[in-house]
mmCIF file of C-alpha atoms in Angstrom:
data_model
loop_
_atom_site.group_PDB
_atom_site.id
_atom_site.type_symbol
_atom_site.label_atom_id
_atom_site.label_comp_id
_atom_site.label_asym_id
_atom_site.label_seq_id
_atom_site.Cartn_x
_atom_site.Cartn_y
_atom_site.Cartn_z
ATOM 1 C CA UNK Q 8 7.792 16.917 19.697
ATOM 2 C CA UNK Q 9 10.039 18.712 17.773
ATOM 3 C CA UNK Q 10 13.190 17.555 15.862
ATOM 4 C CA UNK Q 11 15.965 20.083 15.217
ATOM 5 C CA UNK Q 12 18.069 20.257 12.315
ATOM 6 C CA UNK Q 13 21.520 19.535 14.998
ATOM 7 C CA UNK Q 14 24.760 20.947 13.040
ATOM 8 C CA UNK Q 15 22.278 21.608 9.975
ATOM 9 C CA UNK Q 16 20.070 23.742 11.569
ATOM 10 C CA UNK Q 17 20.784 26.651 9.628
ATOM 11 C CA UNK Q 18 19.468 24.460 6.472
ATOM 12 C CA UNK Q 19 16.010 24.298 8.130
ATOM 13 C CA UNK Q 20 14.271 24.786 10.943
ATOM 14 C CA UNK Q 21 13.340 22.497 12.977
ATOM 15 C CA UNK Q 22 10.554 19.943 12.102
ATOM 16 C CA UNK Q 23 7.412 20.159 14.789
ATOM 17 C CA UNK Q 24 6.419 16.634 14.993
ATOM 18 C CA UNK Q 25 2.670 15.616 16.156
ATOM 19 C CA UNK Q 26 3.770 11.741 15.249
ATOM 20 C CA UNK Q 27 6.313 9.386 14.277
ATOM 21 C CA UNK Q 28 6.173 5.913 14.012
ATOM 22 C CA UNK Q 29 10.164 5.212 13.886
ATOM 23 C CA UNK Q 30 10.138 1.508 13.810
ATOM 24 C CA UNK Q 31 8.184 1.576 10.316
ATOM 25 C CA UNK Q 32 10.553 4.311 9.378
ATOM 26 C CA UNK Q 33 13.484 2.342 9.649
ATOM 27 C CA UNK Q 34 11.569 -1.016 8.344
ATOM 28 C CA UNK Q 35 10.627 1.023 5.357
ATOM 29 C CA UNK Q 36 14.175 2.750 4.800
ATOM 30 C CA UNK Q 37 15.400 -1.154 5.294
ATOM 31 C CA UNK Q 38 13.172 -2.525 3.092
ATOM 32 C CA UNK Q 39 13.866 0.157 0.210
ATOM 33 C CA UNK Q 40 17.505 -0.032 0.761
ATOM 34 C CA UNK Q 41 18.003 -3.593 0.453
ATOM 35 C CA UNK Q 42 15.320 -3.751 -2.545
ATOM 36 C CA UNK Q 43 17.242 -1.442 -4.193
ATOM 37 C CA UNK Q 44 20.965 -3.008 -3.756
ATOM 38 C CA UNK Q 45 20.050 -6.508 -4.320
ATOM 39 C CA UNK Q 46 18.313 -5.314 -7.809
ATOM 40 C CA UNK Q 47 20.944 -3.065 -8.629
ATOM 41 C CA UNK Q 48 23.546 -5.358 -7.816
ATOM 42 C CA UNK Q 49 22.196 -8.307 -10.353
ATOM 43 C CA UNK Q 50 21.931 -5.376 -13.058
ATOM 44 C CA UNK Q 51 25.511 -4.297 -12.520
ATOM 45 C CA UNK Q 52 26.493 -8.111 -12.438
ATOM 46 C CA UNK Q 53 24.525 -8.637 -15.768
ATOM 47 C CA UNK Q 54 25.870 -5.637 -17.526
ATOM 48 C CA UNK Q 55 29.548 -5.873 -16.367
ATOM 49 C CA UNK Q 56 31.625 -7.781 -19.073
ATOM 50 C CA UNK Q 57 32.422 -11.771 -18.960
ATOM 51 C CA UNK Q 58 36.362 -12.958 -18.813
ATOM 52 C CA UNK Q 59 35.549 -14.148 -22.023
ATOM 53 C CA UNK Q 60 34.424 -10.804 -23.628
ATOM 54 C CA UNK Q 61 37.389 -9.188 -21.894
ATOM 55 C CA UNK Q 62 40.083 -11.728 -23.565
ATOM 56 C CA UNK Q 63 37.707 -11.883 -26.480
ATOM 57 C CA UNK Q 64 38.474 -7.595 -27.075
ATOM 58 C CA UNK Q 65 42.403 -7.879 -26.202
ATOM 59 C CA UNK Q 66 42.706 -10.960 -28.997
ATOM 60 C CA UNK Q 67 40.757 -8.388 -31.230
ATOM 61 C CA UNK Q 68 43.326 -5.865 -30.714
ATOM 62 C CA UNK Q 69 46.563 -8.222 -31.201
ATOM 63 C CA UNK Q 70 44.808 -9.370 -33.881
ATOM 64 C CA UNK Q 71 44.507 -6.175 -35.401
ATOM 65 C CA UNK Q 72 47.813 -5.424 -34.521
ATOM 66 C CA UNK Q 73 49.545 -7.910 -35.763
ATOM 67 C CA UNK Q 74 47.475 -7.519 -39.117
ATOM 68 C CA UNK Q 75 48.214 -3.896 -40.158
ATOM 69 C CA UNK Q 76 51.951 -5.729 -39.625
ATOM 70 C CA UNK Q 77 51.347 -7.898 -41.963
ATOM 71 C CA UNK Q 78 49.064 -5.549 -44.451
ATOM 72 C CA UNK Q 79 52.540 -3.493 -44.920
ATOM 73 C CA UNK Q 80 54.340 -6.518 -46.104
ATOM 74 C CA UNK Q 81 52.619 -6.631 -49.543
ATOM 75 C CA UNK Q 82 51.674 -9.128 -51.193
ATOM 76 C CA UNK Q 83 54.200 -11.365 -50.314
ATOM 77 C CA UNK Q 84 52.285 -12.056 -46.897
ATOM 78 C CA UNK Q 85 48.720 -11.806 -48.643
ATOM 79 C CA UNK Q 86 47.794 -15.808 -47.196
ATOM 80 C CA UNK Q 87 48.949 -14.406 -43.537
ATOM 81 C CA UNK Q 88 46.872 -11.358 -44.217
ATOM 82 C CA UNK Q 89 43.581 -13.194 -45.205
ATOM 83 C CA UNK Q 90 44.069 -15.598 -42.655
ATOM 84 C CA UNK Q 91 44.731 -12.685 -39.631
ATOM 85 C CA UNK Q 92 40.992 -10.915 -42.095
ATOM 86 C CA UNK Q 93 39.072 -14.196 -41.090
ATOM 87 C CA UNK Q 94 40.081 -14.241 -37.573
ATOM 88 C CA UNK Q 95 39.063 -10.490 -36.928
ATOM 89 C CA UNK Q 96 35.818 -10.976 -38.231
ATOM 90 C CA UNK Q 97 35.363 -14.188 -36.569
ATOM 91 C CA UNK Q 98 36.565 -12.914 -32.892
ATOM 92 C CA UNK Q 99 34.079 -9.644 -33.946
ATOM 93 C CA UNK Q 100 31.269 -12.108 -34.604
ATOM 94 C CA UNK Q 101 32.008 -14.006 -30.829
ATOM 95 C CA UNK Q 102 31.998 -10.172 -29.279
ATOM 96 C CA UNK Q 103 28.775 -9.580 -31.126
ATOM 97 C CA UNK Q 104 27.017 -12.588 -29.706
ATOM 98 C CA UNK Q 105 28.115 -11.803 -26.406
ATOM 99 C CA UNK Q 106 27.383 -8.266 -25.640
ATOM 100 C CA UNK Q 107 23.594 -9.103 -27.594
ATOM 101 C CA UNK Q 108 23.534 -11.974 -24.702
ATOM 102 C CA UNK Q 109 24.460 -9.563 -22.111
ATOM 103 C CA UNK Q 110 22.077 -6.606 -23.213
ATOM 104 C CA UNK Q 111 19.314 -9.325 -23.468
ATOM 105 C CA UNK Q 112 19.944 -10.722 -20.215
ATOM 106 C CA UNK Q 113 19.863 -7.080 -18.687
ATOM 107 C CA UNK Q 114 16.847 -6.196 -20.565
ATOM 108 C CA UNK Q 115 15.029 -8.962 -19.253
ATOM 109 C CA UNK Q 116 16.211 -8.683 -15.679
ATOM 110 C CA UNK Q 117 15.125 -4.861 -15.710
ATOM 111 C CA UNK Q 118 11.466 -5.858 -16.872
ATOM 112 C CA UNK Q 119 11.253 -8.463 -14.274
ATOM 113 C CA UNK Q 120 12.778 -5.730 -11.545
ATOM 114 C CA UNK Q 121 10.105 -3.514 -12.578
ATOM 115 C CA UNK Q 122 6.782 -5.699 -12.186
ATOM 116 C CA UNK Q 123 8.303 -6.193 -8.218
ATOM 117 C CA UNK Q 124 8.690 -3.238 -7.584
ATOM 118 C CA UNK Q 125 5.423 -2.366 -8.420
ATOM 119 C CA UNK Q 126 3.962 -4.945 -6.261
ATOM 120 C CA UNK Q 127 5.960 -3.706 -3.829
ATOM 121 C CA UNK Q 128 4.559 -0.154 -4.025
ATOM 122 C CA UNK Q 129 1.437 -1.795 -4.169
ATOM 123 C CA UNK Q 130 1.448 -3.411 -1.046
ATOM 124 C CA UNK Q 131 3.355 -1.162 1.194
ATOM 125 C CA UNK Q 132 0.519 1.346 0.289
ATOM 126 C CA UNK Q 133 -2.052 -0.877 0.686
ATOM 127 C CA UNK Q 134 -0.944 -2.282 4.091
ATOM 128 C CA UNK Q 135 0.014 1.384 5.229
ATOM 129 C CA UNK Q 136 -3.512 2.712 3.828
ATOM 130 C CA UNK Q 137 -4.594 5.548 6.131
ATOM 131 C CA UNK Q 138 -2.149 5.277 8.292
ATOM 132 C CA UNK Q 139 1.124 7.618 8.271
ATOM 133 C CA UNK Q 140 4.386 7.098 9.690
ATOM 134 C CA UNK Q 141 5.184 11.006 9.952
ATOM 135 C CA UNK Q 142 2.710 13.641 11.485
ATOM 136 C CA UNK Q 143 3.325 17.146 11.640
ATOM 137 C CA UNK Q 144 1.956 19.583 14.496
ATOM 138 C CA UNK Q 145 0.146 22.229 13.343
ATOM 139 C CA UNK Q 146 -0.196 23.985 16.407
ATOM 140 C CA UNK Q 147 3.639 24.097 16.726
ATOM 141 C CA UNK Q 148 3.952 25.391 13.368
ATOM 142 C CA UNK Q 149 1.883 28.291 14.246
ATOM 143 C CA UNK Q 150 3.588 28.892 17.011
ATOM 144 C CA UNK Q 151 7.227 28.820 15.055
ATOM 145 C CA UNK Q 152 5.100 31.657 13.059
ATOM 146 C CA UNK Q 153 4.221 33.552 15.571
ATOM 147 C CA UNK Q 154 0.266 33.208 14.666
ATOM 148 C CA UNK Q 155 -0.970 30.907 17.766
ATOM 149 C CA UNK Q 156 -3.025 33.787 18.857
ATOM 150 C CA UNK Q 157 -4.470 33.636 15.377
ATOM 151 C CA UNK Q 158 -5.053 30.108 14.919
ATOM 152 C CA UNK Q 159 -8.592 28.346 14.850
ATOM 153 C CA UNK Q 160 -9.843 24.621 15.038
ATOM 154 C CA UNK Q 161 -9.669 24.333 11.230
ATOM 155 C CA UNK Q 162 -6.298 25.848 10.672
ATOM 156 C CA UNK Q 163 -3.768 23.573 12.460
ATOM 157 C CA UNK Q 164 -3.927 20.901 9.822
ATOM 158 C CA UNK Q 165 -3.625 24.040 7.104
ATOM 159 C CA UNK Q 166 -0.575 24.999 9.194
ATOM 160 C CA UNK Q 167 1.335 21.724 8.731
ATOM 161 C CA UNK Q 168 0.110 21.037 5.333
ATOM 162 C CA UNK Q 169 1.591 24.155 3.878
ATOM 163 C CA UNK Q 170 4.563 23.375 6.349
ATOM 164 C CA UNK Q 171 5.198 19.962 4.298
ATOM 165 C CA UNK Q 172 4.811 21.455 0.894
ATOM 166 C CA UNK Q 173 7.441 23.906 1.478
ATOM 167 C CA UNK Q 174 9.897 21.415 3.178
ATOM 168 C CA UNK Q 175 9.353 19.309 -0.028
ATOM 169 C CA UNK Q 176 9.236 22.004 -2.664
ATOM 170 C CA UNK Q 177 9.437 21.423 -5.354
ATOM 171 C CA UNK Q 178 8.314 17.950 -5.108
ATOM 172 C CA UNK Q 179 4.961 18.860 -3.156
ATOM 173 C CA UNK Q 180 3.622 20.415 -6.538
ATOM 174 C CA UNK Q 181 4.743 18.868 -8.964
ATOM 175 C CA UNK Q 182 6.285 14.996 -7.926
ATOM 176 C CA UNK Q 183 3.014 13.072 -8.866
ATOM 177 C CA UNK Q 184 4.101 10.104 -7.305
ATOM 178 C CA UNK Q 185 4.110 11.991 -3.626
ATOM 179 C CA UNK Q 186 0.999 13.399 -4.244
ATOM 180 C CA UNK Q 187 -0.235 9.668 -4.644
ATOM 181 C CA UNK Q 188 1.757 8.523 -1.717
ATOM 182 C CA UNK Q 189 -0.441 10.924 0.653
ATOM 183 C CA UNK Q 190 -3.473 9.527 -0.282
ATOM 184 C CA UNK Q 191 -5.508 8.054 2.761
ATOM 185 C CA UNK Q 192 -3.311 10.022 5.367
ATOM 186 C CA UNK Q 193 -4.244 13.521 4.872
ATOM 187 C CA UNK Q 194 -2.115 17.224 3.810
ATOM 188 C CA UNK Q 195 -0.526 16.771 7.403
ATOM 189 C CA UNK Q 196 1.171 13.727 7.377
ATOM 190 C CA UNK Q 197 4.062 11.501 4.953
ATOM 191 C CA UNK Q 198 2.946 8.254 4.242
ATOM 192 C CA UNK Q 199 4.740 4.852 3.946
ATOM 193 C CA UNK Q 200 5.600 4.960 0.183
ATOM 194 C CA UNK Q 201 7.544 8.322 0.889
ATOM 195 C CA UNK Q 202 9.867 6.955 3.167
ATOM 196 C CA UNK Q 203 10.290 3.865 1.013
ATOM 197 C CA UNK Q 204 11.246 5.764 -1.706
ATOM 198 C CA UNK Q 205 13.922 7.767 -0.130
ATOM 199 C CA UNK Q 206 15.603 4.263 1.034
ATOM 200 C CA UNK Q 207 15.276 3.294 -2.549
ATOM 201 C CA UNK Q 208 16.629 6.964 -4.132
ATOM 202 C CA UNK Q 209 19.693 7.363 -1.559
ATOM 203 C CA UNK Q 210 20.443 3.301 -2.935
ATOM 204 C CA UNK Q 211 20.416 4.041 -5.882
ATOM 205 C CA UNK Q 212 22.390 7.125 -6.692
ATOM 206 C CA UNK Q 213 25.428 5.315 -5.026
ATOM 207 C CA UNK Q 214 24.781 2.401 -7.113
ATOM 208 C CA UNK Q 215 24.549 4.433 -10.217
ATOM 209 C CA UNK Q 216 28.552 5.706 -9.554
ATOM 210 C CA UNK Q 217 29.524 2.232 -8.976
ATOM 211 C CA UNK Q 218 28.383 0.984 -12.102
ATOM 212 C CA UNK Q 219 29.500 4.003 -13.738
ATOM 213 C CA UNK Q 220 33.214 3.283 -11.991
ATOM 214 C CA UNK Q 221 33.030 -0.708 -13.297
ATOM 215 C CA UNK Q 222 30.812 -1.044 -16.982
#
């Protein structure tokens, strides 16, 4: 089986494919998607400002406002002016308390986000121990290099290894975390952890510009 790269082609070329279990692909795209939003999603809620912070900040700037007003005056409005003082400091104290809830709250939320999602990594590897969701061909591979004639029993699996690691490259040599997900299902092959990860990563950077579009 071989997959071709469509109106990308030129990108690539196409992927000679021994296996693929698709219905654990998309389970474990799903499953790293959703993960992913519904985590991200009570971050960005926890991090976003309150009502009350909002009208908190816009009473801090009238305040302020109408202060400097009043500052210009002389001493003729110093009672005003000390009175206007207290209420800055006071509606800076409220902010304070707020935004130290807030970042606690977040803080806390990201700890617990991180313990599941290491038992999530945990058990997708152990339940997909040994076996891959992605094999490639060898023999195919050798064939898209013109060295079929050349090949022997112990080189197909050589073939697709160093097929994968270039597909990958960089992240074949020096992304720890794929060398670990490849454990149990051999140089050939993409285990489940991989394909969980790119639900998770494609999640993710589109959740990262819509908290930077609303924090």
């Amino acid at each position: 089986m071989t997959v071709a790269g469509g109106a990308f082609a030129f990108l690539h070329p196409p992927i000679p494919l021994l296996e693929i279990r698709i219905l654990d692909v998309w389970l474990l795209l799903g499953t790293g998607a959703l993960y992913e939003f519904v985590t991200c999603l009570m971050t960005l809620l926890l991090k976003k400002r309150s009502s009350k912070e909002i009208n908190l900040e816009a009473t801090l700037v009238q305040v302020k406002f109408e202060t400097a007003k009043k500052r210009k005056l002389g001493p003729s409005a110093f009672v005003e002016t000390s009175k206007l003082e207290r209420q800055i400091l006071s509606t800076e104290k409220q902010l304070e308390q707020l935004k130290a809830k807030r970042f606690a709250s977040a803080n806390q939320l990201t700890k617990i986000v991180s313990r599941l999602q290491l038992l999530l990594w945990l058990g997708t590897f152990i339940f997909y121990f040994s076996l891959p969701v992605l094999k490639i061909d060898g023999v195919q591979v050798a064939a898209m290099q013109d060295k079929l004639e050349e090949l022997s029993l112990d080189d197909p699996d050589q073939a697709a290894s160093g097929f994968l690691q270039g597909f990958f490259f960089p992240l074949s040599f020096i992304g720890i975390g794929f060398k670990v997900a490849k454990l149990g299902v051999g140089k050939a092959a993409i285990g489940a952890l991989v394909v969980l990860w790119s639900g998770q990563v494609f999640v993710k950077k589109i959740m990262d510009g819509v908290e930077a579009l609303l924090v």
